[in-house]
Amino acid sequence: MIAAARKRCLCVCVPKCYGQEAIMRLKALRLNADGLKAKRDAEFVYIPLARKPTTDEWVSLQASIPQIQPLTQDFEERRRKTLAEELSGTIPQNLIAKLPRAFDVIGDIAIVEVPPELEAYSKLLGSAMLKLHSRIRTVLAKRGPVAGTFRLRQLVLLAGAPKTDTFYKENGCMYHVDVVRAYFSPRLSGEHRRVASLVGKHETVVDMFAGVGPFAILIAKTAENAMVYAVELNPAAFELLKENVRLNRVEKRVFPVF
Ligand SMILES: C[S@@+](CC[C@H](N)C(=O)[O-])C[C@H]1O[C@@H](n2cnc3c(N)ncnc32)[C@H](O)[C@@H]1O
């Protein structure tokens, strides 16, 4: 990565605990300014925008990200090499257009879908992702769909540390996840928050399919005196659920049930 000049531009300011969610939503709306570096202070993250959101986009952002505010700030310009640039000359030129444009990041693990045409080059792709994204330690590739009672997906190592577990912060909660042994999707972050926001004070909730706990733990942390019975059938997910209950200090309000 090459640091460059500064640029004044429109941005959104969000509380730090919603930073990752805000970045995902802005990316989905193609609103994030790729060439500028987000910045943070003690409480907030400032995410530069590529353009002014439309009224509808702004309404949807306000509905999903608490305390989001528009501001104008100075940001450091950056120029990250693209995968295409990194792999140009290493893989056949006609396959450059097939390179994945996005991938999931959970903690320090990236999960990518490799198109069949690029299968022979998948390890090179993984190594390039590691090189370009310093926070990623492991690159895994999807092999088939999420399937079975436990809703698991087969993943194979492309590059980096041979591990499948990591710690992931979502909606202000910390989760130990294992992307092979227990279901977890960072794409459900907004849904976890939406459902938790529906729970009132002193309510008792049964989370019938709790996984590693992203609904149950957030409910316990955000709904005053709510209690959650968190039911999970997968032994590996159940162990992580119990650990996450302890990690988030909600032992008195979330009761894991196997
Ligand atoms: C799609 S995942 C959702 C997990 C979690 N709610 C989340 O958002 O990450 C469904 C979970 O239900 C669990 N499950 C499947 N059948 C179950 C059952 N009969 N009783 C309890 N849990 C079950 C699976 O092991 C899996 O972890």
PDB file of N, CA, C and O in Angstrom, residues 157-222:
ATOM      1  N   LEU A 157      -8.099 -24.634   2.590  1.00  0.00           N
ATOM      2  CA  LEU A 157      -7.080 -23.602   2.799  1.00  0.00           C
ATOM      3  C   LEU A 157      -6.423 -23.236   1.470  1.00  0.00           C
ATOM      4  O   LEU A 157      -5.952 -24.113   0.738  1.00  0.00           O
ATOM      5  N   LEU A 158      -6.390 -21.934   1.173  1.00  0.00           N
ATOM      6  CA  LEU A 158      -5.653 -21.483  -0.014  1.00  0.00           C
ATOM      7  C   LEU A 158      -4.294 -20.922   0.363  1.00  0.00           C
ATOM      8  O   LEU A 158      -3.308 -21.115  -0.334  1.00  0.00           O
ATOM      9  N   ALA A 159      -4.263 -20.173   1.484  1.00  0.00           N
ATOM     10  CA  ALA A 159      -2.992 -19.541   1.869  1.00  0.00           C
ATOM     11  C   ALA A 159      -3.048 -19.116   3.325  1.00  0.00           C
ATOM     12  O   ALA A 159      -4.126 -18.922   3.886  1.00  0.00           O
ATOM     13  N   GLY A 160      -1.864 -18.997   3.923  1.00  0.00           N
ATOM     14  CA  GLY A 160      -1.778 -18.466   5.283  1.00  0.00           C
ATOM     15  C   GLY A 160      -1.859 -19.536   6.349  1.00  0.00           C
ATOM     16  O   GLY A 160      -1.632 -20.727   6.086  1.00  0.00           O
ATOM     17  N   ALA A 161      -2.197 -19.093   7.559  1.00  0.00           N
ATOM     18  CA  ALA A 161      -2.218 -19.995   8.712  1.00  0.00           C
ATOM     19  C   ALA A 161      -3.298 -21.056   8.546  1.00  0.00           C
ATOM     20  O   ALA A 161      -4.442 -20.728   8.229  1.00  0.00           O
ATOM     21  N   PRO A 162      -2.964 -22.340   8.782  1.00  0.00           N
ATOM     22  CA  PRO A 162      -3.956 -23.408   8.616  1.00  0.00           C
ATOM     23  C   PRO A 162      -4.879 -23.477   9.826  1.00  0.00           C
ATOM     24  O   PRO A 162      -4.691 -24.288  10.721  1.00  0.00           O
ATOM     25  N   LYS A 163      -5.865 -22.597   9.857  1.00  0.00           N
ATOM     26  CA  LYS A 163      -6.797 -22.570  10.987  1.00  0.00           C
ATOM     27  C   LYS A 163      -8.176 -22.191  10.468  1.00  0.00           C
ATOM     28  O   LYS A 163      -8.308 -21.627   9.367  1.00  0.00           O
ATOM     29  N   THR A 164      -9.188 -22.513  11.268  1.00  0.00           N
ATOM     30  CA  THR A 164     -10.550 -22.160  10.845  1.00  0.00           C
ATOM     31  C   THR A 164     -11.275 -21.371  11.930  1.00  0.00           C
ATOM     32  O   THR A 164     -12.435 -21.029  11.760  1.00  0.00           O
ATOM     33  N   ASP A 165     -10.605 -21.098  13.048  1.00  0.00           N
ATOM     34  CA  ASP A 165     -11.273 -20.314  14.096  1.00  0.00           C
ATOM     35  C   ASP A 165     -10.629 -18.942  14.233  1.00  0.00           C
ATOM     36  O   ASP A 165      -9.461 -18.747  13.918  1.00  0.00           O
ATOM     37  N   THR A 166     -11.457 -17.997  14.690  1.00  0.00           N
ATOM     38  CA  THR A 166     -10.992 -16.623  14.854  1.00  0.00           C
ATOM     39  C   THR A 166     -11.936 -15.899  15.809  1.00  0.00           C
ATOM     40  O   THR A 166     -13.006 -16.424  16.148  1.00  0.00           O
ATOM     41  N   PHE A 167     -11.544 -14.714  16.226  1.00  0.00           N
ATOM     42  CA  PHE A 167     -12.421 -13.877  17.047  1.00  0.00           C
ATOM     43  C   PHE A 167     -12.963 -12.759  16.162  1.00  0.00           C
ATOM     44  O   PHE A 167     -12.232 -12.189  15.353  1.00  0.00           O
ATOM     45  N   TYR A 168     -14.254 -12.483  16.337  1.00  0.00           N
ATOM     46  CA  TYR A 168     -14.921 -11.531  15.443  1.00  0.00           C
ATOM     47  C   TYR A 168     -15.816 -10.618  16.261  1.00  0.00           C
ATOM     48  O   TYR A 168     -16.609 -11.085  17.080  1.00  0.00           O
ATOM     49  N   LYS A 169     -15.685  -9.309  16.034  1.00  0.00           N
ATOM     50  CA  LYS A 169     -16.505  -8.346  16.771  1.00  0.00           C
ATOM     51  C   LYS A 169     -17.680  -7.922  15.899  1.00  0.00           C
ATOM     52  O   LYS A 169     -17.481  -7.532  14.738  1.00  0.00           O
ATOM     53  N   GLU A 170     -18.873  -8.024  16.461  1.00  0.00           N
ATOM     54  CA  GLU A 170     -20.082  -7.649  15.717  1.00  0.00           C
ATOM     55  C   GLU A 170     -21.057  -6.980  16.676  1.00  0.00           C
ATOM     56  O   GLU A 170     -21.343  -7.522  17.744  1.00  0.00           O
ATOM     57  N   ASN A 171     -21.593  -5.840  16.291  1.00  0.00           N
ATOM     58  CA  ASN A 171     -22.581  -5.120  17.106  1.00  0.00           C
ATOM     59  C   ASN A 171     -22.108  -4.939  18.553  1.00  0.00           C
ATOM     60  O   ASN A 171     -22.891  -5.025  19.500  1.00  0.00           O
ATOM     61  N   GLY A 172     -20.822  -4.726  18.726  1.00  0.00           N
ATOM     62  CA  GLY A 172     -20.294  -4.493  20.067  1.00  0.00           C
ATOM     63  C   GLY A 172     -20.096  -5.761  20.889  1.00  0.00           C
ATOM     64  O   GLY A 172     -19.720  -5.692  22.057  1.00  0.00           O
ATOM     65  N   CYS A 173     -20.338  -6.938  20.303  1.00  0.00           N
ATOM     66  CA  CYS A 173     -20.115  -8.207  21.016  1.00  0.00           C
ATOM     67  C   CYS A 173     -18.921  -8.923  20.368  1.00  0.00           C
ATOM     68  O   CYS A 173     -18.678  -8.759  19.175  1.00  0.00           O
ATOM     69  N   MET A 174     -18.220  -9.724  21.179  1.00  0.00           N
ATOM     70  CA  MET A 174     -17.081 -10.482  20.645  1.00  0.00           C
ATOM     71  C   MET A 174     -17.469 -11.959  20.543  1.00  0.00           C
ATOM     72  O   MET A 174     -18.053 -12.513  21.491  1.00  0.00           O
ATOM     73  N   TYR A 175     -17.180 -12.558  19.398  1.00  0.00           N
ATOM     74  CA  TYR A 175     -17.525 -13.971  19.208  1.00  0.00           C
ATOM     75  C   TYR A 175     -16.291 -14.773  18.810  1.00  0.00           C
ATOM     76  O   TYR A 175     -15.521 -14.345  17.941  1.00  0.00           O
ATOM     77  N   HIS A 176     -16.136 -15.929  19.457  1.00  0.00           N
ATOM     78  CA  HIS A 176     -15.166 -16.904  18.966  1.00  0.00           C
ATOM     79  C   HIS A 176     -15.932 -17.753  17.954  1.00  0.00           C
ATOM     80  O   HIS A 176     -16.974 -18.331  18.301  1.00  0.00           O
ATOM     81  N   VAL A 177     -15.483 -17.785  16.732  1.00  0.00           N
ATOM     82  CA  VAL A 177     -16.192 -18.554  15.700  1.00  0.00           C
ATOM     83  C   VAL A 177     -15.236 -19.561  15.074  1.00  0.00           C
ATOM     84  O   VAL A 177     -14.019 -19.380  15.100  1.00  0.00           O
ATOM     85  N   ASP A 178     -15.820 -20.619  14.547  1.00  0.00           N
ATOM     86  CA  ASP A 178     -15.045 -21.589  13.766  1.00  0.00           C
ATOM     87  C   ASP A 178     -15.829 -21.796  12.476  1.00  0.00           C
ATOM     88  O   ASP A 178     -16.915 -22.386  12.489  1.00  0.00           O
ATOM     89  N   VAL A 179     -15.282 -21.281  11.385  1.00  0.00           N
ATOM     90  CA  VAL A 179     -16.059 -21.189  10.151  1.00  0.00           C
ATOM     91  C   VAL A 179     -16.318 -22.544   9.489  1.00  0.00           C
ATOM     92  O   VAL A 179     -17.132 -22.640   8.575  1.00  0.00           O
ATOM     93  N   VAL A 180     -15.642 -23.588   9.964  1.00  0.00           N
ATOM     94  CA  VAL A 180     -15.886 -24.934   9.417  1.00  0.00           C
ATOM     95  C   VAL A 180     -16.782 -25.750  10.346  1.00  0.00           C
ATOM     96  O   VAL A 180     -17.651 -26.490   9.894  1.00  0.00           O
ATOM     97  N   ARG A 181     -16.597 -25.588  11.645  1.00  0.00           N
ATOM     98  CA  ARG A 181     -17.296 -26.466  12.595  1.00  0.00           C
ATOM     99  C   ARG A 181     -18.640 -25.917  13.059  1.00  0.00           C
ATOM    100  O   ARG A 181     -19.466 -26.662  13.586  1.00  0.00           O
ATOM    101  N   ALA A 182     -18.882 -24.617  12.900  1.00  0.00           N
ATOM    102  CA  ALA A 182     -20.135 -24.028  13.397  1.00  0.00           C
ATOM    103  C   ALA A 182     -20.587 -22.917  12.460  1.00  0.00           C
ATOM    104  O   ALA A 182     -19.757 -22.127  11.992  1.00  0.00           O
ATOM    105  N   TYR A 183     -21.896 -22.830  12.222  1.00  0.00           N
ATOM    106  CA  TYR A 183     -22.428 -21.809  11.310  1.00  0.00           C
ATOM    107  C   TYR A 183     -22.167 -20.405  11.856  1.00  0.00           C
ATOM    108  O   TYR A 183     -22.402 -20.127  13.022  1.00  0.00           O
ATOM    109  N   PHE A 184     -21.721 -19.529  10.984  1.00  0.00           N
ATOM    110  CA  PHE A 184     -21.680 -18.098  11.306  1.00  0.00           C
ATOM    111  C   PHE A 184     -21.570 -17.326  10.005  1.00  0.00           C
ATOM    112  O   PHE A 184     -20.806 -17.709   9.117  1.00  0.00           O
ATOM    113  N   SER A 185     -22.354 -16.246   9.877  1.00  0.00           N
ATOM    114  CA  SER A 185     -22.240 -15.409   8.684  1.00  0.00           C
ATOM    115  C   SER A 185     -22.159 -13.942   9.071  1.00  0.00           C
ATOM    116  O   SER A 185     -23.067 -13.419   9.726  1.00  0.00           O
ATOM    117  N   PRO A 186     -21.100 -13.234   8.643  1.00  0.00           N
ATOM    118  CA  PRO A 186     -21.002 -11.796   8.928  1.00  0.00           C
ATOM    119  C   PRO A 186     -22.078 -11.014   8.194  1.00  0.00           C
ATOM    120  O   PRO A 186     -22.378  -9.876   8.541  1.00  0.00           O
ATOM    121  N   ARG A 187     -22.690 -11.639   7.180  1.00  0.00           N
ATOM    122  CA  ARG A 187     -23.722 -10.934   6.406  1.00  0.00           C
ATOM    123  C   ARG A 187     -25.013 -10.767   7.199  1.00  0.00           C
ATOM    124  O   ARG A 187     -25.908 -10.027   6.785  1.00  0.00           O
ATOM    125  N   LEU A 188     -25.147 -11.486   8.325  1.00  0.00           N
ATOM    126  CA  LEU A 188     -26.374 -11.405   9.121  1.00  0.00           C
ATOM    127  C   LEU A 188     -26.281 -10.375  10.248  1.00  0.00           C
ATOM    128  O   LEU A 188     -27.181 -10.275  11.073  1.00  0.00           O
ATOM    129  N   SER A 189     -25.212  -9.627  10.264  1.00  0.00           N
ATOM    130  CA  SER A 189     -24.996  -8.665  11.348  1.00  0.00           C
ATOM    131  C   SER A 189     -26.200  -7.716  11.543  1.00  0.00           C
ATOM    132  O   SER A 189     -26.657  -7.489  12.669  1.00  0.00           O
ATOM    133  N   GLY A 190     -26.719  -7.170  10.434  1.00  0.00           N
ATOM    134  CA  GLY A 190     -27.871  -6.261  10.518  1.00  0.00           C
ATOM    135  C   GLY A 190     -29.113  -6.982  11.023  1.00  0.00           C
ATOM    136  O   GLY A 190     -29.903  -6.415  11.786  1.00  0.00           O
ATOM    137  N   GLU A 191     -29.279  -8.225  10.612  1.00  0.00           N
ATOM    138  CA  GLU A 191     -30.440  -9.017  11.048  1.00  0.00           C
ATOM    139  C   GLU A 191     -30.340  -9.325  12.545  1.00  0.00           C
ATOM    140  O   GLU A 191     -31.339  -9.262  13.265  1.00  0.00           O
ATOM    141  N   HIS A 192     -29.141  -9.634  13.009  1.00  0.00           N
ATOM    142  CA  HIS A 192     -28.962  -9.867  14.450  1.00  0.00           C
ATOM    143  C   HIS A 192     -29.394  -8.610  15.219  1.00  0.00           C
ATOM    144  O   HIS A 192     -30.093  -8.684  16.226  1.00  0.00           O
ATOM    145  N   ARG A 193     -28.982  -7.459  14.707  1.00  0.00           N
ATOM    146  CA  ARG A 193     -29.314  -6.215  15.418  1.00  0.00           C
ATOM    147  C   ARG A 193     -30.816  -5.910  15.321  1.00  0.00           C
ATOM    148  O   ARG A 193     -31.443  -5.490  16.284  1.00  0.00           O
ATOM    149  N   ARG A 194     -31.396  -6.140  14.134  1.00  0.00           N
ATOM    150  CA  ARG A 194     -32.829  -5.855  13.950  1.00  0.00           C
ATOM    151  C   ARG A 194     -33.667  -6.703  14.902  1.00  0.00           C
ATOM    152  O   ARG A 194     -34.550  -6.181  15.598  1.00  0.00           O
ATOM    153  N   VAL A 195     -33.360  -7.988  14.967  1.00  0.00           N
ATOM    154  CA  VAL A 195     -34.158  -8.868  15.832  1.00  0.00           C
ATOM    155  C   VAL A 195     -33.960  -8.488  17.304  1.00  0.00           C
ATOM    156  O   VAL A 195     -34.922  -8.396  18.065  1.00  0.00           O
ATOM    157  N   ALA A 196     -32.716  -8.225  17.687  1.00  0.00           N
ATOM    158  CA  ALA A 196     -32.451  -7.872  19.093  1.00  0.00           C
ATOM    159  C   ALA A 196     -33.215  -6.603  19.480  1.00  0.00           C
ATOM    160  O   ALA A 196     -33.706  -6.482  20.611  1.00  0.00           O
ATOM    161  N   SER A 197     -33.364  -5.686  18.520  1.00  0.00           N
ATOM    162  CA  SER A 197     -34.035  -4.412  18.839  1.00  0.00           C
ATOM    163  C   SER A 197     -35.534  -4.610  19.083  1.00  0.00           C
ATOM    164  O   SER A 197     -36.208  -3.731  19.607  1.00  0.00           O
ATOM    165  N   LEU A 198     -36.074  -5.765  18.686  1.00  0.00           N
ATOM    166  CA  LEU A 198     -37.514  -6.027  18.872  1.00  0.00           C
ATOM    167  C   LEU A 198     -37.818  -6.555  20.272  1.00  0.00           C
ATOM    168  O   LEU A 198     -38.983  -6.644  20.660  1.00  0.00           O
ATOM    169  N   VAL A 199     -36.780  -6.923  21.020  1.00  0.00           N
ATOM    170  CA  VAL A 199     -37.005  -7.532  22.337  1.00  0.00           C
ATOM    171  C   VAL A 199     -37.140  -6.444  23.400  1.00  0.00           C
ATOM    172  O   VAL A 199     -36.304  -5.540  23.488  1.00  0.00           O
ATOM    173  N   GLY A 200     -38.214  -6.547  24.167  1.00  0.00           N
ATOM    174  CA  GLY A 200     -38.484  -5.524  25.190  1.00  0.00           C
ATOM    175  C   GLY A 200     -37.878  -5.882  26.538  1.00  0.00           C
ATOM    176  O   GLY A 200     -37.358  -6.991  26.736  1.00  0.00           O
ATOM    177  N   LYS A 201     -37.964  -4.922  27.462  1.00  0.00           N
ATOM    178  CA  LYS A 201     -37.454  -5.111  28.830  1.00  0.00           C
ATOM    179  C   LYS A 201     -38.093  -6.331  29.471  1.00  0.00           C
ATOM    180  O   LYS A 201     -39.301  -6.557  29.296  1.00  0.00           O
ATOM    181  N   HIS A 202     -37.336  -7.081  30.229  1.00  0.00           N
ATOM    182  CA  HIS A 202     -37.816  -8.204  31.055  1.00  0.00           C
ATOM    183  C   HIS A 202     -38.415  -9.353  30.242  1.00  0.00           C
ATOM    184  O   HIS A 202     -39.033 -10.239  30.820  1.00  0.00           O
ATOM    185  N   GLU A 203     -38.267  -9.339  28.927  1.00  0.00           N
ATOM    186  CA  GLU A 203     -38.844 -10.444  28.139  1.00  0.00           C
ATOM    187  C   GLU A 203     -37.975 -11.698  28.266  1.00  0.00           C
ATOM    188  O   GLU A 203     -36.762 -11.615  28.477  1.00  0.00           O
ATOM    189  N   THR A 204     -38.617 -12.855  28.101  1.00  0.00           N
ATOM    190  CA  THR A 204     -37.874 -14.115  28.039  1.00  0.00           C
ATOM    191  C   THR A 204     -37.981 -14.636  26.614  1.00  0.00           C
ATOM    192  O   THR A 204     -39.080 -14.707  26.059  1.00  0.00           O
ATOM    193  N   VAL A 205     -36.822 -14.948  26.041  1.00  0.00           N
ATOM    194  CA  VAL A 205     -36.767 -15.325  24.626  1.00  0.00           C
ATOM    195  C   VAL A 205     -36.198 -16.739  24.512  1.00  0.00           C
ATOM    196  O   VAL A 205     -35.301 -17.108  25.275  1.00  0.00           O
ATOM    197  N   VAL A 206     -36.722 -17.505  23.541  1.00  0.00           N
ATOM    198  CA  VAL A 206     -36.092 -18.784  23.213  1.00  0.00           C
ATOM    199  C   VAL A 206     -35.489 -18.633  21.819  1.00  0.00           C
ATOM    200  O   VAL A 206     -36.205 -18.352  20.857  1.00  0.00           O
ATOM    201  N   ASP A 207     -34.169 -18.759  21.747  1.00  0.00           N
ATOM    202  CA  ASP A 207     -33.476 -18.757  20.454  1.00  0.00           C
ATOM    203  C   ASP A 207     -33.292 -20.237  20.099  1.00  0.00           C
ATOM    204  O   ASP A 207     -32.425 -20.917  20.628  1.00  0.00           O
ATOM    205  N   MET A 208     -34.156 -20.710  19.169  1.00  0.00           N
ATOM    206  CA  MET A 208     -34.225 -22.159  18.903  1.00  0.00           C
ATOM    207  C   MET A 208     -33.017 -22.693  18.122  1.00  0.00           C
ATOM    208  O   MET A 208     -32.766 -23.883  18.120  1.00  0.00           O
ATOM    209  N   PHE A 209     -32.334 -21.828  17.393  1.00  0.00           N
ATOM    210  CA  PHE A 209     -31.229 -22.262  16.523  1.00  0.00           C
ATOM    211  C   PHE A 209     -30.074 -21.282  16.756  1.00  0.00           C
ATOM    212  O   PHE A 209     -29.735 -20.484  15.895  1.00  0.00           O
ATOM    213  N   ALA A 210     -29.465 -21.377  17.928  1.00  0.00           N
ATOM    214  CA  ALA A 210     -28.633 -20.278  18.427  1.00  0.00           C
ATOM    215  C   ALA A 210     -27.269 -20.158  17.771  1.00  0.00           C
ATOM    216  O   ALA A 210     -26.654 -19.090  17.821  1.00  0.00           O
ATOM    217  N   GLY A 211     -26.740 -21.229  17.175  1.00  0.00           N
ATOM    218  CA  GLY A 211     -25.381 -21.160  16.622  1.00  0.00           C
ATOM    219  C   GLY A 211     -24.396 -20.770  17.715  1.00  0.00           C
ATOM    220  O   GLY A 211     -24.485 -21.243  18.854  1.00  0.00           O
ATOM    221  N   VAL A 212     -23.459 -19.872  17.386  1.00  0.00           N
ATOM    222  CA  VAL A 212     -22.455 -19.458  18.372  1.00  0.00           C
ATOM    223  C   VAL A 212     -22.958 -18.300  19.235  1.00  0.00           C
ATOM    224  O   VAL A 212     -22.208 -17.766  20.045  1.00  0.00           O
ATOM    225  N   GLY A 213     -24.226 -17.896  19.011  1.00  0.00           N
ATOM    226  CA  GLY A 213     -24.856 -16.949  19.942  1.00  0.00           C
ATOM    227  C   GLY A 213     -25.109 -15.526  19.489  1.00  0.00           C
ATOM    228  O   GLY A 213     -25.407 -14.675  20.340  1.00  0.00           O
ATOM    229  N   PRO A 214     -25.045 -15.191  18.177  1.00  0.00           N
ATOM    230  CA  PRO A 214     -25.136 -13.771  17.816  1.00  0.00           C
ATOM    231  C   PRO A 214     -26.490 -13.105  18.091  1.00  0.00           C
ATOM    232  O   PRO A 214     -26.523 -11.891  18.307  1.00  0.00           O
ATOM    233  N   PHE A 215     -27.596 -13.873  18.092  1.00  0.00           N
ATOM    234  CA  PHE A 215     -28.876 -13.259  18.488  1.00  0.00           C
ATOM    235  C   PHE A 215     -28.960 -13.212  20.014  1.00  0.00           C
ATOM    236  O   PHE A 215     -29.247 -12.177  20.604  1.00  0.00           O
ATOM    237  N   ALA A 216     -28.737 -14.377  20.645  1.00  0.00           N
ATOM    238  CA  ALA A 216     -28.956 -14.509  22.091  1.00  0.00           C
ATOM    239  C   ALA A 216     -28.100 -13.527  22.884  1.00  0.00           C
ATOM    240  O   ALA A 216     -28.591 -12.843  23.801  1.00  0.00           O
ATOM    241  N   ILE A 217     -26.834 -13.426  22.515  1.00  0.00           N
ATOM    242  CA  ILE A 217     -25.906 -12.586  23.297  1.00  0.00           C
ATOM    243  C   ILE A 217     -26.218 -11.104  23.097  1.00  0.00           C
ATOM    244  O   ILE A 217     -26.234 -10.325  24.052  1.00  0.00           O
ATOM    245  N   LEU A 218     -26.537 -10.730  21.862  1.00  0.00           N
ATOM    246  CA  LEU A 218     -26.865  -9.315  21.623  1.00  0.00           C
ATOM    247  C   LEU A 218     -28.160  -8.934  22.350  1.00  0.00           C
ATOM    248  O   LEU A 218     -28.264  -7.842  22.915  1.00  0.00           O
ATOM    249  N   ILE A 219     -29.138  -9.835  22.353  1.00  0.00           N
ATOM    250  CA  ILE A 219     -30.397  -9.563  23.072  1.00  0.00           C
ATOM    251  C   ILE A 219     -30.085  -9.329  24.554  1.00  0.00           C
ATOM    252  O   ILE A 219     -30.540  -8.359  25.161  1.00  0.00           O
ATOM    253  N   ALA A 220     -29.274 -10.227  25.119  1.00  0.00           N
ATOM    254  CA  ALA A 220     -28.960 -10.102  26.550  1.00  0.00           C
ATOM    255  C   ALA A 220     -28.225  -8.799  26.835  1.00  0.00           C
ATOM    256  O   ALA A 220     -28.384  -8.207  27.898  1.00  0.00           O
ATOM    257  N   LYS A 221     -27.424  -8.348  25.872  1.00  0.00           N
ATOM    258  CA  LYS A 221     -26.650  -7.128  26.113  1.00  0.00           C
ATOM    259  C   LYS A 221     -27.461  -5.861  25.884  1.00  0.00           C
ATOM    260  O   LYS A 221     -27.126  -4.811  26.408  1.00  0.00           O
ATOM    261  N   THR A 222     -28.515  -5.951  25.052  1.00  0.00           N
ATOM    262  CA  THR A 222     -29.207  -4.708  24.692  1.00  0.00           C
ATOM    263  C   THR A 222     -30.608  -4.577  25.295  1.00  0.00           C
ATOM    264  O   THR A 222     -31.081  -3.458  25.476  1.00  0.00           O
TER     265      THR A 222
END
